[in-house]
mmCIF file of C-alpha atoms in Angstrom:
data_model
loop_
_atom_site.group_PDB
_atom_site.id
_atom_site.type_symbol
_atom_site.label_atom_id
_atom_site.label_comp_id
_atom_site.label_asym_id
_atom_site.label_seq_id
_atom_site.Cartn_x
_atom_site.Cartn_y
_atom_site.Cartn_z
ATOM 1 C CA MET A 25 -0.105 0.041 -0.126
ATOM 2 C CA ASP A 26 1.212 3.575 -0.785
ATOM 3 C CA GLY A 27 1.525 4.955 2.581
ATOM 4 C CA GLN A 28 2.236 8.527 1.287
ATOM 5 C CA LEU A 29 -0.617 8.614 -1.006
ATOM 6 C CA THR A 30 -2.954 7.387 2.216
ATOM 7 C CA ALA A 31 -1.429 9.957 4.099
ATOM 8 C CA PHE A 32 -2.138 12.630 1.414
ATOM 9 C CA THR A 33 -5.631 11.563 1.004
ATOM 10 C CA ALA A 34 -6.289 12.131 4.566
ATOM 11 C CA VAL A 35 -4.731 15.614 4.522
ATOM 12 C CA ALA A 36 -6.960 16.471 1.477
ATOM 13 C CA ALA A 37 -10.153 15.295 3.094
ATOM 14 C CA GLY A 38 -9.185 17.472 6.068
ATOM 15 C CA MET A 39 -8.608 20.589 3.751
ATOM 16 C CA VAL A 40 -11.470 19.995 1.943
ATOM 17 C CA THR A 41 -13.982 19.690 4.497
ATOM 18 C CA MET A 42 -13.001 22.175 6.614
ATOM 19 C CA PRO A 43 -15.782 25.287 6.913
ATOM 20 C CA GLY A 44 -14.387 28.084 5.295
ATOM 21 C CA ALA A 45 -15.433 30.295 2.253
ATOM 22 C CA ASP A 46 -16.224 27.256 -0.016
ATOM 23 C CA PHE A 47 -18.383 25.868 2.542
ATOM 24 C CA ALA A 48 -20.527 28.857 2.974
ATOM 25 C CA VAL A 49 -21.097 29.784 -0.488
ATOM 26 C CA VAL A 50 -22.440 26.165 -1.169
ATOM 27 C CA VAL A 51 -24.700 26.221 1.997
ATOM 28 C CA ARG A 52 -25.987 29.687 1.312
ATOM 29 C CA ASN A 53 -26.975 28.858 -2.553
ATOM 30 C CA ALA A 54 -28.100 25.291 -1.605
ATOM 31 C CA LEU A 55 -30.867 27.367 0.598
ATOM 32 C CA ASP A 56 -32.004 28.757 -2.681
ATOM 33 C CA SER A 57 -32.502 25.590 -4.539
ATOM 34 C CA ARG A 58 -30.738 22.043 -4.793
ATOM 35 C CA ARG A 59 -29.554 22.863 -8.575
ATOM 36 C CA ALA A 60 -27.936 26.261 -7.323
ATOM 37 C CA GLY A 61 -26.411 24.418 -4.601
ATOM 38 C CA VAL A 62 -24.586 21.540 -6.684
ATOM 39 C CA ALA A 63 -23.587 24.193 -9.258
ATOM 40 C CA THR A 64 -21.911 25.992 -6.792
ATOM 41 C CA ALA A 65 -20.300 22.737 -5.454
ATOM 42 C CA PHE A 66 -19.026 21.815 -8.849
ATOM 43 C CA GLY A 67 -17.730 25.615 -9.240
ATOM 44 C CA VAL A 68 -15.777 25.015 -6.433
ATOM 45 C CA ALA A 69 -14.152 21.953 -7.380
ATOM 46 C CA GLY A 70 -13.364 23.752 -10.700
ATOM 47 C CA GLY A 71 -11.192 26.301 -8.806
ATOM 48 C CA LEU A 72 -9.689 23.534 -6.974
ATOM 49 C CA LEU A 73 -8.675 22.019 -10.278
ATOM 50 C CA VAL A 74 -7.197 25.431 -11.402
ATOM 51 C CA HIS A 75 -4.999 25.538 -8.303
ATOM 52 C CA THR A 76 -3.928 22.008 -8.464
ATOM 53 C CA ALA A 77 -3.131 22.460 -12.156
ATOM 54 C CA LEU A 78 -0.938 25.867 -11.436
ATOM 55 C CA ALA A 79 0.692 23.968 -8.650
ATOM 56 C CA VAL A 80 1.551 21.205 -10.772
ATOM 57 C CA ALA A 81 2.770 23.776 -13.753
ATOM 58 C CA GLY A 82 4.733 25.698 -11.205
ATOM 59 C CA LEU A 83 3.103 28.660 -12.080
ATOM 60 C CA ALA A 84 2.010 29.121 -8.216
ATOM 61 C CA ALA A 85 5.661 29.816 -7.754
ATOM 62 C CA VAL A 86 5.385 32.855 -9.967
ATOM 63 C CA LEU A 87 2.181 33.932 -7.571
ATOM 64 C CA VAL A 88 4.331 33.283 -4.835
ATOM 65 C CA ALA A 89 7.357 35.366 -5.768
ATOM 66 C CA VAL A 90 5.752 38.189 -6.849
ATOM 67 C CA PRO A 91 4.619 40.298 -4.351
ATOM 68 C CA ALA A 92 2.483 42.721 -6.121
ATOM 69 C CA LEU A 93 0.558 39.957 -8.168
ATOM 70 C CA PHE A 94 -0.213 38.102 -4.880
ATOM 71 C CA GLY A 95 -1.292 40.979 -3.104
ATOM 72 C CA ALA A 96 -3.723 41.891 -6.344
ATOM 73 C CA VAL A 97 -5.049 38.261 -6.124
ATOM 74 C CA GLN A 98 -5.482 38.876 -2.208
ATOM 75 C CA LEU A 99 -7.334 42.081 -2.821
ATOM 76 C CA LEU A 100 -9.870 40.603 -5.463
ATOM 77 C CA GLY A 101 -10.613 37.455 -3.508
ATOM 78 C CA GLY A 102 -11.059 39.369 -0.122
ATOM 79 C CA GLY A 103 -13.339 41.985 -2.338
ATOM 80 C CA TYR A 104 -15.300 39.272 -3.741
ATOM 81 C CA LEU A 105 -15.991 37.374 -0.691
ATOM 82 C CA LEU A 106 -16.899 40.702 0.993
ATOM 83 C CA TYR A 107 -19.258 41.157 -1.731
ATOM 84 C CA LEU A 108 -21.048 37.550 -1.120
ATOM 85 C CA GLY A 109 -21.175 38.167 2.564
ATOM 86 C CA ALA A 110 -22.593 41.613 2.188
ATOM 87 C CA ARG A 111 -25.056 40.018 -0.160
ATOM 88 C CA ALA A 112 -26.004 37.478 2.560
ATOM 89 C CA LEU A 113 -26.210 39.828 5.288
ATOM 90 C CA ILE A 114 -28.534 42.121 3.531
ATOM 91 C CA GLY A 115 -30.966 39.242 2.195
ATOM 92 C CA ALA A 116 -30.848 37.768 5.919
ATOM 93 C CA PHE A 117 -32.018 41.207 7.435
ATOM 94 C CA HIS A 118 -34.582 41.961 5.006
ATOM 95 C CA ARG A 119 -36.075 38.751 5.068
ATOM 96 C CA PRO A 120 -39.181 38.822 7.420
ATOM 97 C CA ALA A 121 -38.750 36.328 10.377
ATOM 98 C CA SER A 122 -42.423 35.603 10.696
ATOM 99 C CA PRO A 123 -45.816 36.144 8.930
ATOM 100 C CA SER A 124 -46.055 39.149 11.495
ATOM 101 C CA ASP A 125 -43.752 41.122 9.390
ATOM 102 C CA ALA A 126 -46.202 41.141 6.376
ATOM 103 C CA ALA A 127 -48.345 44.521 5.936
ATOM 104 C CA ALA A 128 -51.289 45.504 8.125
ATOM 105 C CA ASP A 129 -53.784 44.621 5.385
ATOM 106 C CA GLY A 130 -52.795 41.180 5.099
ATOM 107 C CA THR A 131 -50.690 41.270 1.871
ATOM 108 C CA PRO A 132 -47.088 40.360 1.943
ATOM 109 C CA ALA A 133 -44.604 42.825 2.837
ATOM 110 C CA GLU A 134 -42.277 43.656 -0.163
ATOM 111 C CA ALA A 135 -39.301 41.797 1.368
ATOM 112 C CA ASP A 136 -41.646 38.866 1.743
ATOM 113 C CA GLN A 137 -41.940 38.454 -1.978
ATOM 114 C CA PRO A 138 -39.456 35.747 -3.490
ATOM 115 C CA ALA A 139 -36.342 36.587 -4.506
ATOM 116 C CA ALA A 140 -35.240 35.740 -8.086
ATOM 117 C CA PRO A 141 -33.898 32.084 -7.809
ATOM 118 C CA LEU A 142 -30.324 31.633 -8.765
ATOM 119 C CA GLY A 143 -29.426 30.393 -12.016
ATOM 120 C CA THR A 144 -26.999 27.404 -12.541
ATOM 121 C CA ALA A 145 -24.322 29.502 -14.448
ATOM 122 C CA ARG A 146 -24.362 32.242 -11.852
ATOM 123 C CA SER A 147 -24.138 29.703 -9.057
ATOM 124 C CA LEU A 148 -21.233 27.808 -10.804
ATOM 125 C CA ARG A 149 -19.501 31.155 -11.145
ATOM 126 C CA GLN A 150 -19.782 32.211 -7.752
ATOM 127 C CA GLY A 151 -18.491 28.658 -6.448
ATOM 128 C CA PHE A 152 -15.732 29.023 -8.801
ATOM 129 C CA LEU A 153 -14.623 32.595 -8.146
ATOM 130 C CA ALA A 154 -14.917 31.994 -4.324
ATOM 131 C CA ASN A 155 -12.437 29.395 -4.496
ATOM 132 C CA ALA A 156 -10.259 30.300 -7.602
ATOM 133 C CA LEU A 157 -9.609 33.742 -6.107
ATOM 134 C CA ASN A 158 -8.434 32.384 -2.803
ATOM 135 C CA PRO A 159 -4.701 33.606 -2.858
ATOM 136 C CA LYS A 160 -3.885 31.139 -0.113
ATOM 137 C CA ALA A 161 -4.539 28.113 -2.148
ATOM 138 C CA PRO A 162 -1.570 28.469 -4.544
ATOM 139 C CA VAL A 163 0.651 28.639 -1.625
ATOM 140 C CA LEU A 164 -0.435 25.605 0.242
ATOM 141 C CA PHE A 165 -0.554 23.266 -2.805
ATOM 142 C CA LEU A 166 2.915 24.471 -3.879
ATOM 143 C CA SER A 167 4.386 23.779 -0.449
ATOM 144 C CA LEU A 168 2.060 20.401 0.124
ATOM 145 C CA LEU A 169 2.168 18.561 -3.044
ATOM 146 C CA PRO A 170 6.089 18.035 -3.290
ATOM 147 C CA GLN A 171 6.392 16.494 0.213
ATOM 148 C CA PHE A 172 3.960 13.420 -0.962
ATOM 149 C CA VAL A 173 6.204 12.886 -3.938
ATOM 150 C CA PRO A 174 8.546 9.761 -3.030
ATOM 151 C CA ALA A 175 12.144 10.147 -3.786
ATOM 152 C CA GLY A 176 13.161 8.662 -7.071
ATOM 153 C CA GLN A 177 9.540 8.756 -8.620
ATOM 154 C CA PRO A 178 8.753 11.225 -11.668
ATOM 155 C CA ALA A 179 7.312 14.139 -10.173
ATOM 156 C CA LEU A 180 4.860 15.191 -12.768
ATOM 157 C CA PRO A 181 2.647 11.839 -12.843
ATOM 158 C CA ARG A 182 2.645 11.657 -9.060
ATOM 159 C CA THR A 183 1.604 15.404 -8.740
ATOM 160 C CA LEU A 184 -0.959 14.860 -11.294
ATOM 161 C CA LEU A 185 -2.443 12.065 -9.237
ATOM 162 C CA LEU A 186 -2.041 14.002 -5.754
ATOM 163 C CA ALA A 187 -4.001 16.942 -7.740
ATOM 164 C CA ALA A 188 -6.923 14.517 -9.107
ATOM 165 C CA VAL A 189 -7.171 13.164 -5.398
ATOM 166 C CA VAL A 190 -8.179 16.790 -3.934
ATOM 167 C CA VAL A 191 -10.594 17.269 -6.843
ATOM 168 C CA ALA A 192 -12.282 14.056 -6.521
ATOM 169 C CA MET A 193 -12.436 14.919 -2.858
ATOM 170 C CA ALA A 194 -14.128 18.090 -3.763
ATOM 171 C CA LEU A 195 -16.381 16.486 -6.134
ATOM 172 C CA VAL A 196 -17.946 14.253 -3.574
ATOM 173 C CA TRP A 197 -17.988 16.719 -0.368
ATOM 174 C CA PHE A 198 -19.285 19.646 -1.762
ATOM 175 C CA PRO A 199 -22.396 18.400 -3.567
ATOM 176 C CA ALA A 200 -23.013 16.136 -0.451
ATOM 177 C CA VAL A 201 -23.136 19.417 1.659
ATOM 178 C CA ALA A 202 -25.584 20.761 -1.037
ATOM 179 C CA LEU A 203 -27.955 17.757 -1.229
ATOM 180 C CA LEU A 204 -27.860 17.454 2.513
ATOM 181 C CA VAL A 205 -28.866 21.006 2.813
ATOM 182 C CA ASP A 206 -31.651 20.840 0.549
ATOM 183 C CA ARG A 207 -32.680 17.417 2.077
ATOM 184 C CA LEU A 208 -33.198 19.526 5.029
ATOM 185 C CA GLY A 209 -34.559 22.196 3.176
ATOM 186 C CA THR A 210 -37.877 22.229 5.083
ATOM 187 C CA TRP A 211 -36.534 23.062 8.327
ATOM 188 C CA LEU A 212 -33.665 24.987 7.107
ATOM 189 C CA ARG A 213 -36.027 27.310 4.849
ATOM 190 C CA ARG A 214 -38.023 28.186 8.128
ATOM 191 C CA PRO A 215 -38.111 31.974 7.945
ATOM 192 C CA ARG A 216 -36.043 32.422 11.452
ATOM 193 C CA VAL A 217 -33.793 29.421 10.802
ATOM 194 C CA ALA A 218 -33.135 30.544 7.233
ATOM 195 C CA ARG A 219 -32.422 34.059 8.330
ATOM 196 C CA ALA A 220 -30.186 32.776 11.034
ATOM 197 C CA LEU A 221 -28.217 30.665 8.732
ATOM 198 C CA GLN A 222 -28.010 33.230 5.788
ATOM 199 C CA ALA A 223 -26.667 35.623 8.372
ATOM 200 C CA THR A 224 -24.277 33.320 9.827
ATOM 201 C CA THR A 225 -22.890 32.270 6.084
ATOM 202 C CA GLY A 226 -22.793 35.957 5.356
ATOM 203 C CA ALA A 227 -20.719 37.083 8.542
ATOM 204 C CA LEU A 228 -18.369 34.168 7.977
ATOM 205 C CA LEU A 229 -17.848 35.463 4.232
ATOM 206 C CA THR A 230 -17.447 38.941 5.466
ATOM 207 C CA VAL A 231 -15.110 38.296 8.056
ATOM 208 C CA LEU A 232 -12.788 35.604 5.745
ATOM 209 C CA GLY A 233 -12.975 38.560 3.091
ATOM 210 C CA GLY A 234 -11.614 41.386 5.722
ATOM 211 C CA VAL A 235 -8.737 38.901 6.808
ATOM 212 C CA LEU A 236 -7.450 39.027 3.503
ATOM 213 C CA LEU A 237 -8.031 42.551 2.764
ATOM 214 C CA ALA A 238 -6.161 43.295 6.068
ATOM 215 C CA GLU A 239 -3.414 41.124 5.064
ATOM 216 C CA VAL A 240 -2.698 43.546 2.126
ATOM 217 C CA VAL A 241 -3.054 46.505 4.207
ATOM 218 C CA LEU A 242 -1.057 45.584 6.938
ATOM 219 C CA ALA A 243 1.792 43.905 4.808
#
């Protein structure tokens, strides 16, 4: 048995399943619909495919070696996460928590009108950008993948295999999260629960985006 491959699989599983921006975006969009959640999940996996491909090609080293380029990616990534977080927070605090928030004449309040559903393409794009604009990922994969290449083995086939493991993990985990959220949808979409969950994911995305931007400013 390939002990290093087994160890890397365990590490990759921990990396992929750790709650973060990807998880928050998938959960937020899965609350909209199962299709939106699954599309977002595939977008996240596409972002991971880009990061692992860059690491295999060695292009991630360029990003790490050029501080200005790395800083630009941080600004883009942090700004995009702030944008997603702000939209989630606005949606949460403009969503009525109960029927009592309806207008006095019994007609639904304006905020209670159903929002336009997320399209598949938009959800896919959000998942992809949330992951692809994460500047920490190239550094992580560039430093991690070579550690699991056994001495004497060709580096390229091995790193391609490791990259495939990461993407396969994402293709299993994130759609599973989206399907679980949809499965629990009746409960999770109750007004108070949905507002609390949307506010939580919005706050998480906002904090993560703020951390990325703060690192650029304080660097």
